[in-house]
Amino acid sequence: MMKFIFMLIFLIPLFYNFWLLMHIYMLTTFLYVFMYSFYNFIFPMSSLFGFDIFSYSLMSLTFFIIFLMMLASYRVYSNNDKLIEFNFVLMFMIMSLLLTFSSLNFFVFYLSFEMSLIPTLFLIFGWGYQPERVSAGYYLLFYTLFASLPLLLGIFYISVKGYTLDFWLIDVSGFGFYFYLSMIMAFLFKMPIPFFHFWLPKAHVEAPISGSMVLAAILLKLGGYGLIRVYLFIDYYSLFFSYFWMIFSLWGSLIVSFLCLFQVDMKSIIAYSSVAHMSLVICGIMTNSSFGFMGSLIMMLGHGFCSSGLFCLANILYERSSSRSLFINKGYMLMMPSLSMFWFMFCSNNMSSPPSLNLLGEIYLINSIISWDYMTFIFLSILSFMSCCYSIYIFSFTQHGYIYGGLSFMNTVNIREYMLMLFHIIPLNMMFLKFDIFALLF
């Protein structure tokens, strides 16, 4: 782990050179992806750090998305909008996420988990669009901190009573229901679980494209990763109390899916669809089954690429029309037909079309949830139908209709933006060929 941290620190002199730094991130991604074998056990890198296939997948996703964030944030470079500070924030974010995904010690995990909040806040405050970004940042901060403080107290309690903070050695039998709540609430708020998700659409709408990408692709996954790590030692409680979270998530995601159809902001629709998808991941983890855990990982990876790609597409339209409203962004099939193809592909992947990772993840998740209780098929069938509805809704509104007359000038799509889309769509639709790797997880 130290070699990766040192490698990132020694990249600091390259902060002035945007393109070279971005290419080094890209090379690092491939070096990292192909450097290790896939372990279905924790492979220790030191006494505090190690990884298995679960953390390794999310660490690879982190490197890849940070590279794509730089590719999408060309305006920061062209306008010289605090470029060095932007590069520093991205590097700080990589470090905190790498430490989070590779920690074996609960307290180190908590520190890096909270540390990843700081660069996200700076992205929203520093490069956000509207003055409301301050309130959006406060929402993000206080929702997360409110749920995280009980987790910190729970970690201290484990240290005092259990004499260890290593994930694999913790024994919490007889610790009680409130301890169980303190362990999982921080991760449920981070996912986010429906009815506590209000910080997410606000943060997405006010964040720059880089902030939206990292929020959708990685920061929501911190919740799922933390839940699975915690479920290593609280499975006794989860057998008794998981039904509450299952009902909560299924019912909430149903309401959120209907809410998607009432939105007029492109980013808002994508943000609410993220909540609906993450609710399925929560349900999969709460089943406490190997299919549920496997499906959660695959769904998180698929959603990371798909949601990030949709935010990039929305940003491409925003840069041309200076608006995210569906009433202004219309008729782009005439103006940019090739981009319309990418809209279609991402919207179909968002409703879990083959051969995307989303479909593979949903097959695993629906299997595990229906095995848990067959009556959940009612919710799941409506959810699948609604995901189709809001995906078609955003596609048809943006691509069909009359072009807004107030658009005085329209740039065509450039090579950089095509590459950005391709780098999202290729792993999303090709990684299913290696789904046997994910089966090693449990």
mmCIF file of C-alpha atoms in Angstrom, residues 134-386:
data_model
loop_
_atom_site.group_PDB
_atom_site.id
_atom_site.type_symbol
_atom_site.label_atom_id
_atom_site.label_comp_id
_atom_site.label_asym_id
_atom_site.label_seq_id
_atom_site.Cartn_x
_atom_site.Cartn_y
_atom_site.Cartn_z
ATOM 1 C CA VAL A 134 -23.114 25.568 0.083
ATOM 2 C CA SER A 135 -26.393 24.151 1.442
ATOM 3 C CA ALA A 136 -25.881 20.972 -0.657
ATOM 4 C CA GLY A 137 -22.437 20.523 0.919
ATOM 5 C CA TYR A 138 -23.876 21.009 4.402
ATOM 6 C CA TYR A 139 -26.551 18.412 3.694
ATOM 7 C CA LEU A 140 -23.890 15.937 2.599
ATOM 8 C CA LEU A 141 -21.694 16.689 5.618
ATOM 9 C CA PHE A 142 -24.319 16.584 8.350
ATOM 10 C CA TYR A 143 -26.313 13.602 7.085
ATOM 11 C CA THR A 144 -23.088 11.590 6.946
ATOM 12 C CA LEU A 145 -21.675 12.837 10.245
ATOM 13 C CA PHE A 146 -24.967 12.339 12.085
ATOM 14 C CA ALA A 147 -24.899 8.624 11.266
ATOM 15 C CA SER A 148 -21.124 8.229 11.596
ATOM 16 C CA LEU A 149 -20.713 9.353 15.206
ATOM 17 C CA PRO A 150 -22.539 6.284 16.627
ATOM 18 C CA LEU A 151 -20.214 4.146 14.470
ATOM 19 C CA LEU A 152 -17.179 5.756 16.112
ATOM 20 C CA LEU A 153 -18.622 5.048 19.578
ATOM 21 C CA GLY A 154 -19.309 1.446 18.478
ATOM 22 C CA ILE A 155 -15.680 1.062 17.358
ATOM 23 C CA PHE A 156 -14.456 2.291 20.763
ATOM 24 C CA TYR A 157 -16.859 -0.157 22.431
ATOM 25 C CA ILE A 158 -15.452 -3.052 20.357
ATOM 26 C CA SER A 159 -11.915 -2.004 21.279
ATOM 27 C CA VAL A 160 -12.703 -1.942 25.009
ATOM 28 C CA LYS A 161 -14.808 -5.126 25.156
ATOM 29 C CA GLY A 162 -13.330 -7.224 22.363
ATOM 30 C CA TYR A 163 -9.618 -6.205 22.635
ATOM 31 C CA THR A 164 -9.119 -6.068 18.858
ATOM 32 C CA LEU A 165 -10.192 -3.982 15.871
ATOM 33 C CA ASP A 166 -9.133 -6.407 13.149
ATOM 34 C CA PHE A 167 -12.146 -7.229 10.971
ATOM 35 C CA TRP A 168 -11.434 -10.957 11.110
ATOM 36 C CA LEU A 169 -10.990 -11.234 14.863
ATOM 37 C CA ILE A 170 -13.919 -9.167 16.183
ATOM 38 C CA ASP A 171 -16.502 -11.065 18.233
ATOM 39 C CA VAL A 172 -19.638 -9.110 19.163
ATOM 40 C CA SER A 173 -21.928 -11.831 20.497
ATOM 41 C CA GLY A 174 -24.127 -10.352 23.226
ATOM 42 C CA PHE A 175 -23.373 -6.690 22.416
ATOM 43 C CA GLY A 176 -27.051 -5.738 21.929
ATOM 44 C CA PHE A 177 -29.398 -4.155 19.418
ATOM 45 C CA TYR A 178 -28.187 -0.544 19.789
ATOM 46 C CA PHE A 179 -24.666 -1.646 18.987
ATOM 47 C CA TYR A 180 -25.985 -3.318 15.809
ATOM 48 C CA LEU A 181 -27.734 -0.064 14.838
ATOM 49 C CA SER A 182 -24.592 1.994 15.430
ATOM 50 C CA MET A 183 -22.615 -0.384 13.199
ATOM 51 C CA ILE A 184 -24.856 -0.199 10.139
ATOM 52 C CA MET A 185 -26.519 3.259 10.185
ATOM 53 C CA ALA A 186 -23.483 5.132 8.845
ATOM 54 C CA PHE A 187 -23.263 2.807 5.847
ATOM 55 C CA LEU A 188 -27.017 2.858 5.198
ATOM 56 C CA PHE A 189 -27.009 6.675 5.130
ATOM 57 C CA LYS A 190 -24.031 6.614 2.778
ATOM 58 C CA MET A 191 -25.663 4.190 0.301
ATOM 59 C CA PRO A 192 -28.178 5.996 0.755
ATOM 60 C CA ILE A 193 -31.193 4.144 2.097
ATOM 61 C CA PRO A 194 -34.529 5.676 0.941
ATOM 62 C CA PHE A 195 -36.065 8.380 3.187
ATOM 63 C CA PHE A 196 -32.535 9.384 4.259
ATOM 64 C CA HIS A 197 -31.380 10.080 0.725
ATOM 65 C CA PHE A 198 -32.195 13.804 0.517
ATOM 66 C CA TRP A 199 -28.531 14.854 0.558
ATOM 67 C CA LEU A 200 -27.784 12.892 -2.628
ATOM 68 C CA PRO A 201 -29.927 14.680 -5.280
ATOM 69 C CA LYS A 202 -28.937 18.078 -3.837
ATOM 70 C CA ALA A 203 -25.235 17.182 -3.880
ATOM 71 C CA HIS A 204 -25.448 15.810 -7.437
ATOM 72 C CA VAL A 205 -27.297 18.817 -8.814
ATOM 73 C CA GLU A 206 -24.861 21.333 -7.333
ATOM 74 C CA ALA A 207 -21.629 19.361 -7.872
ATOM 75 C CA PRO A 208 -19.392 19.796 -10.939
ATOM 76 C CA ILE A 209 -19.145 16.851 -13.336
ATOM 77 C CA SER A 210 -16.130 15.430 -11.484
ATOM 78 C CA GLY A 211 -18.033 15.602 -8.180
ATOM 79 C CA SER A 212 -21.097 13.885 -9.650
ATOM 80 C CA MET A 213 -18.970 11.128 -11.167
ATOM 81 C CA VAL A 214 -17.095 10.319 -7.978
ATOM 82 C CA LEU A 215 -20.275 10.542 -5.886
ATOM 83 C CA ALA A 216 -22.185 8.142 -8.125
ATOM 84 C CA ALA A 217 -19.361 5.766 -8.993
ATOM 85 C CA ILE A 218 -17.398 5.421 -5.764
ATOM 86 C CA LEU A 219 -18.704 7.235 -2.695
ATOM 87 C CA LEU A 220 -22.056 5.433 -2.713
ATOM 88 C CA LYS A 221 -20.119 2.157 -2.890
ATOM 89 C CA LEU A 222 -18.376 2.954 0.401
ATOM 90 C CA GLY A 223 -21.668 2.183 2.119
ATOM 91 C CA GLY A 224 -22.024 -1.238 0.467
ATOM 92 C CA TYR A 225 -18.379 -2.082 1.102
ATOM 93 C CA GLY A 226 -18.662 -1.098 4.778
ATOM 94 C CA LEU A 227 -21.881 -3.113 5.216
ATOM 95 C CA ILE A 228 -20.302 -6.270 3.819
ATOM 96 C CA ARG A 229 -17.190 -5.837 5.988
ATOM 97 C CA VAL A 230 -19.349 -5.281 9.089
ATOM 98 C CA TYR A 231 -21.545 -8.284 8.225
ATOM 99 C CA LEU A 232 -18.472 -10.461 8.758
ATOM 100 C CA PHE A 233 -19.084 -10.190 12.478
ATOM 101 C CA ILE A 234 -22.694 -9.040 13.043
ATOM 102 C CA ASP A 235 -24.435 -11.797 11.082
ATOM 103 C CA TYR A 236 -26.065 -13.037 14.307
ATOM 104 C CA TYR A 237 -28.075 -9.787 14.600
ATOM 105 C CA SER A 238 -28.716 -9.489 10.887
ATOM 106 C CA LEU A 239 -30.645 -12.766 10.876
ATOM 107 C CA PHE A 240 -33.226 -11.230 13.211
ATOM 108 C CA PHE A 241 -33.436 -7.617 12.065
ATOM 109 C CA SER A 242 -32.803 -7.687 8.312
ATOM 110 C CA TYR A 243 -36.531 -7.937 7.472
ATOM 111 C CA PHE A 244 -37.022 -4.324 8.617
ATOM 112 C CA TRP A 245 -34.349 -2.959 6.268
ATOM 113 C CA MET A 246 -35.627 -5.138 3.419
ATOM 114 C CA ILE A 247 -39.163 -3.755 3.712
ATOM 115 C CA PHE A 248 -37.827 -0.224 4.186
ATOM 116 C CA SER A 249 -35.584 -0.420 1.095
ATOM 117 C CA LEU A 250 -38.102 -2.106 -1.213
ATOM 118 C CA TRP A 251 -40.928 0.253 -0.320
ATOM 119 C CA GLY A 252 -38.645 3.308 -0.440
ATOM 120 C CA SER A 253 -37.133 2.411 -3.809
ATOM 121 C CA LEU A 254 -40.654 2.018 -5.199
ATOM 122 C CA ILE A 255 -41.537 5.561 -4.112
ATOM 123 C CA VAL A 256 -38.207 6.943 -5.375
ATOM 124 C CA SER A 257 -38.785 5.276 -8.775
ATOM 125 C CA PHE A 258 -42.093 7.147 -9.111
ATOM 126 C CA LEU A 259 -40.357 10.355 -7.975
ATOM 127 C CA CYS A 260 -37.971 10.010 -10.946
ATOM 128 C CA LEU A 261 -40.854 10.603 -13.339
ATOM 129 C CA PHE A 262 -41.666 13.943 -11.688
ATOM 130 C CA GLN A 263 -38.201 15.464 -12.098
ATOM 131 C CA VAL A 264 -37.387 18.093 -14.722
ATOM 132 C CA ASP A 265 -33.643 18.268 -14.003
ATOM 133 C CA MET A 266 -31.507 15.700 -15.863
ATOM 134 C CA LYS A 267 -29.049 15.267 -13.012
ATOM 135 C CA SER A 268 -31.887 14.893 -10.527
ATOM 136 C CA ILE A 269 -33.434 11.981 -12.456
ATOM 137 C CA ILE A 270 -30.087 10.150 -12.602
ATOM 138 C CA ALA A 271 -29.507 10.803 -8.880
ATOM 139 C CA TYR A 272 -32.916 9.404 -7.896
ATOM 140 C CA SER A 273 -32.387 6.356 -10.131
ATOM 141 C CA SER A 274 -29.113 5.790 -8.213
ATOM 142 C CA VAL A 275 -31.090 5.666 -4.962
ATOM 143 C CA ALA A 276 -33.440 3.044 -6.438
ATOM 144 C CA HIS A 277 -30.515 0.897 -7.625
ATOM 145 C CA MET A 278 -28.654 1.173 -4.332
ATOM 146 C CA SER A 279 -31.803 0.051 -2.485
ATOM 147 C CA LEU A 280 -31.582 -3.254 -4.344
ATOM 148 C CA VAL A 281 -27.945 -3.545 -3.257
ATOM 149 C CA ILE A 282 -28.995 -2.980 0.391
ATOM 150 C CA CYS A 283 -31.624 -5.731 0.034
ATOM 151 C CA GLY A 284 -29.034 -8.102 -1.461
ATOM 152 C CA ILE A 285 -26.630 -7.521 1.436
ATOM 153 C CA MET A 286 -29.429 -7.892 4.003
ATOM 154 C CA THR A 287 -30.299 -11.373 2.689
ATOM 155 C CA ASN A 288 -26.886 -12.387 4.083
ATOM 156 C CA SER A 289 -26.428 -14.930 1.281
ATOM 157 C CA SER A 290 -23.545 -15.542 -1.106
ATOM 158 C CA PHE A 291 -25.794 -14.680 -4.097
ATOM 159 C CA GLY A 292 -26.772 -11.433 -2.382
ATOM 160 C CA PHE A 293 -23.168 -10.394 -1.705
ATOM 161 C CA MET A 294 -22.044 -11.367 -5.215
ATOM 162 C CA GLY A 295 -24.943 -9.517 -6.836
ATOM 163 C CA SER A 296 -24.261 -6.455 -4.680
ATOM 164 C CA LEU A 297 -20.648 -6.257 -5.833
ATOM 165 C CA ILE A 298 -21.536 -6.717 -9.526
ATOM 166 C CA MET A 299 -24.395 -4.213 -9.273
ATOM 167 C CA MET A 300 -22.130 -1.658 -7.575
ATOM 168 C CA LEU A 301 -19.523 -1.958 -10.329
ATOM 169 C CA GLY A 302 -22.137 -1.805 -13.096
ATOM 170 C CA HIS A 303 -23.903 1.143 -11.505
ATOM 171 C CA GLY A 304 -20.542 2.892 -11.072
ATOM 172 C CA PHE A 305 -19.855 2.880 -14.809
ATOM 173 C CA CYS A 306 -23.465 3.417 -15.946
ATOM 174 C CA SER A 307 -24.404 6.253 -13.598
ATOM 175 C CA SER A 308 -21.084 8.014 -14.135
ATOM 176 C CA GLY A 309 -21.580 7.774 -17.926
ATOM 177 C CA LEU A 310 -25.105 9.223 -17.665
ATOM 178 C CA PHE A 311 -23.795 12.171 -15.635
ATOM 179 C CA CYS A 312 -21.142 12.757 -18.318
ATOM 180 C CA LEU A 313 -23.827 12.773 -21.025
ATOM 181 C CA ALA A 314 -25.944 15.223 -19.013
ATOM 182 C CA ASN A 315 -22.860 17.432 -18.586
ATOM 183 C CA ILE A 316 -22.137 17.395 -22.340
ATOM 184 C CA LEU A 317 -25.632 18.812 -22.929
ATOM 185 C CA TYR A 318 -25.250 21.256 -20.032
ATOM 186 C CA GLU A 319 -22.003 22.661 -21.475
ATOM 187 C CA ARG A 320 -23.836 23.429 -24.724
ATOM 188 C CA SER A 321 -27.198 24.719 -23.497
ATOM 189 C CA SER A 322 -26.154 26.065 -20.038
ATOM 190 C CA SER A 323 -29.222 24.361 -18.582
ATOM 191 C CA ARG A 324 -30.076 20.965 -17.115
ATOM 192 C CA SER A 325 -33.808 21.385 -17.668
ATOM 193 C CA LEU A 326 -35.623 18.801 -19.781
ATOM 194 C CA PHE A 327 -37.770 21.596 -21.245
ATOM 195 C CA ILE A 328 -34.732 23.260 -22.820
ATOM 196 C CA ASN A 329 -32.648 20.196 -23.709
ATOM 197 C CA LYS A 330 -34.759 18.663 -26.455
ATOM 198 C CA GLY A 331 -34.332 17.355 -29.978
ATOM 199 C CA TYR A 332 -30.653 16.441 -29.722
ATOM 200 C CA MET A 333 -31.163 13.468 -32.050
ATOM 201 C CA LEU A 334 -31.139 15.995 -34.914
ATOM 202 C CA MET A 335 -28.192 18.001 -33.588
ATOM 203 C CA MET A 336 -25.939 15.205 -32.322
ATOM 204 C CA PRO A 337 -27.122 11.820 -33.660
ATOM 205 C CA SER A 338 -23.945 9.959 -32.682
ATOM 206 C CA LEU A 339 -24.275 11.164 -29.074
ATOM 207 C CA SER A 340 -27.892 10.016 -29.239
ATOM 208 C CA MET A 341 -26.592 6.477 -29.743
ATOM 209 C CA PHE A 342 -24.622 6.741 -26.481
ATOM 210 C CA TRP A 343 -27.718 8.097 -24.718
ATOM 211 C CA PHE A 344 -29.652 5.079 -25.926
ATOM 212 C CA MET A 345 -26.944 2.617 -24.828
ATOM 213 C CA PHE A 346 -26.562 4.103 -21.353
ATOM 214 C CA CYS A 347 -30.316 4.413 -20.800
ATOM 215 C CA SER A 348 -30.803 0.773 -21.836
ATOM 216 C CA ASN A 349 -27.952 -0.301 -19.554
ATOM 217 C CA ASN A 350 -29.574 1.726 -16.763
ATOM 218 C CA MET A 351 -32.661 -0.469 -17.103
ATOM 219 C CA SER A 352 -30.387 -3.562 -16.994
ATOM 220 C CA SER A 353 -30.274 -4.617 -20.603
ATOM 221 C CA PRO A 354 -27.911 -7.402 -21.692
ATOM 222 C CA PRO A 355 -24.931 -7.657 -21.806
ATOM 223 C CA SER A 356 -24.341 -5.050 -19.095
ATOM 224 C CA LEU A 357 -23.049 -5.718 -15.598
ATOM 225 C CA ASN A 358 -26.322 -4.256 -14.294
ATOM 226 C CA LEU A 359 -28.251 -7.205 -15.724
ATOM 227 C CA LEU A 360 -25.868 -9.753 -14.214
ATOM 228 C CA GLY A 361 -26.067 -8.006 -10.837
ATOM 229 C CA GLU A 362 -29.863 -7.830 -10.953
ATOM 230 C CA ILE A 363 -30.140 -11.542 -11.788
ATOM 231 C CA TYR A 364 -28.077 -12.387 -8.699
ATOM 232 C CA LEU A 365 -29.917 -9.856 -6.514
ATOM 233 C CA ILE A 366 -33.437 -10.825 -7.597
ATOM 234 C CA ASN A 367 -32.533 -14.498 -7.036
ATOM 235 C CA SER A 368 -31.290 -13.798 -3.537
ATOM 236 C CA ILE A 369 -34.199 -11.500 -2.551
ATOM 237 C CA ILE A 370 -36.912 -13.859 -3.845
ATOM 238 C CA SER A 371 -35.163 -16.777 -2.097
ATOM 239 C CA TRP A 372 -35.351 -14.742 1.107
ATOM 240 C CA ASP A 373 -39.130 -14.264 0.689
ATOM 241 C CA TYR A 374 -41.074 -15.075 -2.455
ATOM 242 C CA MET A 375 -43.642 -12.291 -1.821
ATOM 243 C CA THR A 376 -40.991 -9.670 -2.642
ATOM 244 C CA PHE A 377 -41.524 -10.490 -6.336
ATOM 245 C CA ILE A 378 -44.406 -7.959 -6.350
ATOM 246 C CA PHE A 379 -42.043 -5.101 -5.436
ATOM 247 C CA LEU A 380 -39.257 -6.368 -7.665
ATOM 248 C CA SER A 381 -41.465 -6.647 -10.750
ATOM 249 C CA ILE A 382 -42.793 -3.082 -10.285
ATOM 250 C CA LEU A 383 -39.241 -1.838 -9.657
ATOM 251 C CA SER A 384 -37.961 -3.441 -12.872
ATOM 252 C CA PHE A 385 -40.836 -1.905 -14.829
ATOM 253 C CA MET A 386 -40.260 1.532 -13.275
#
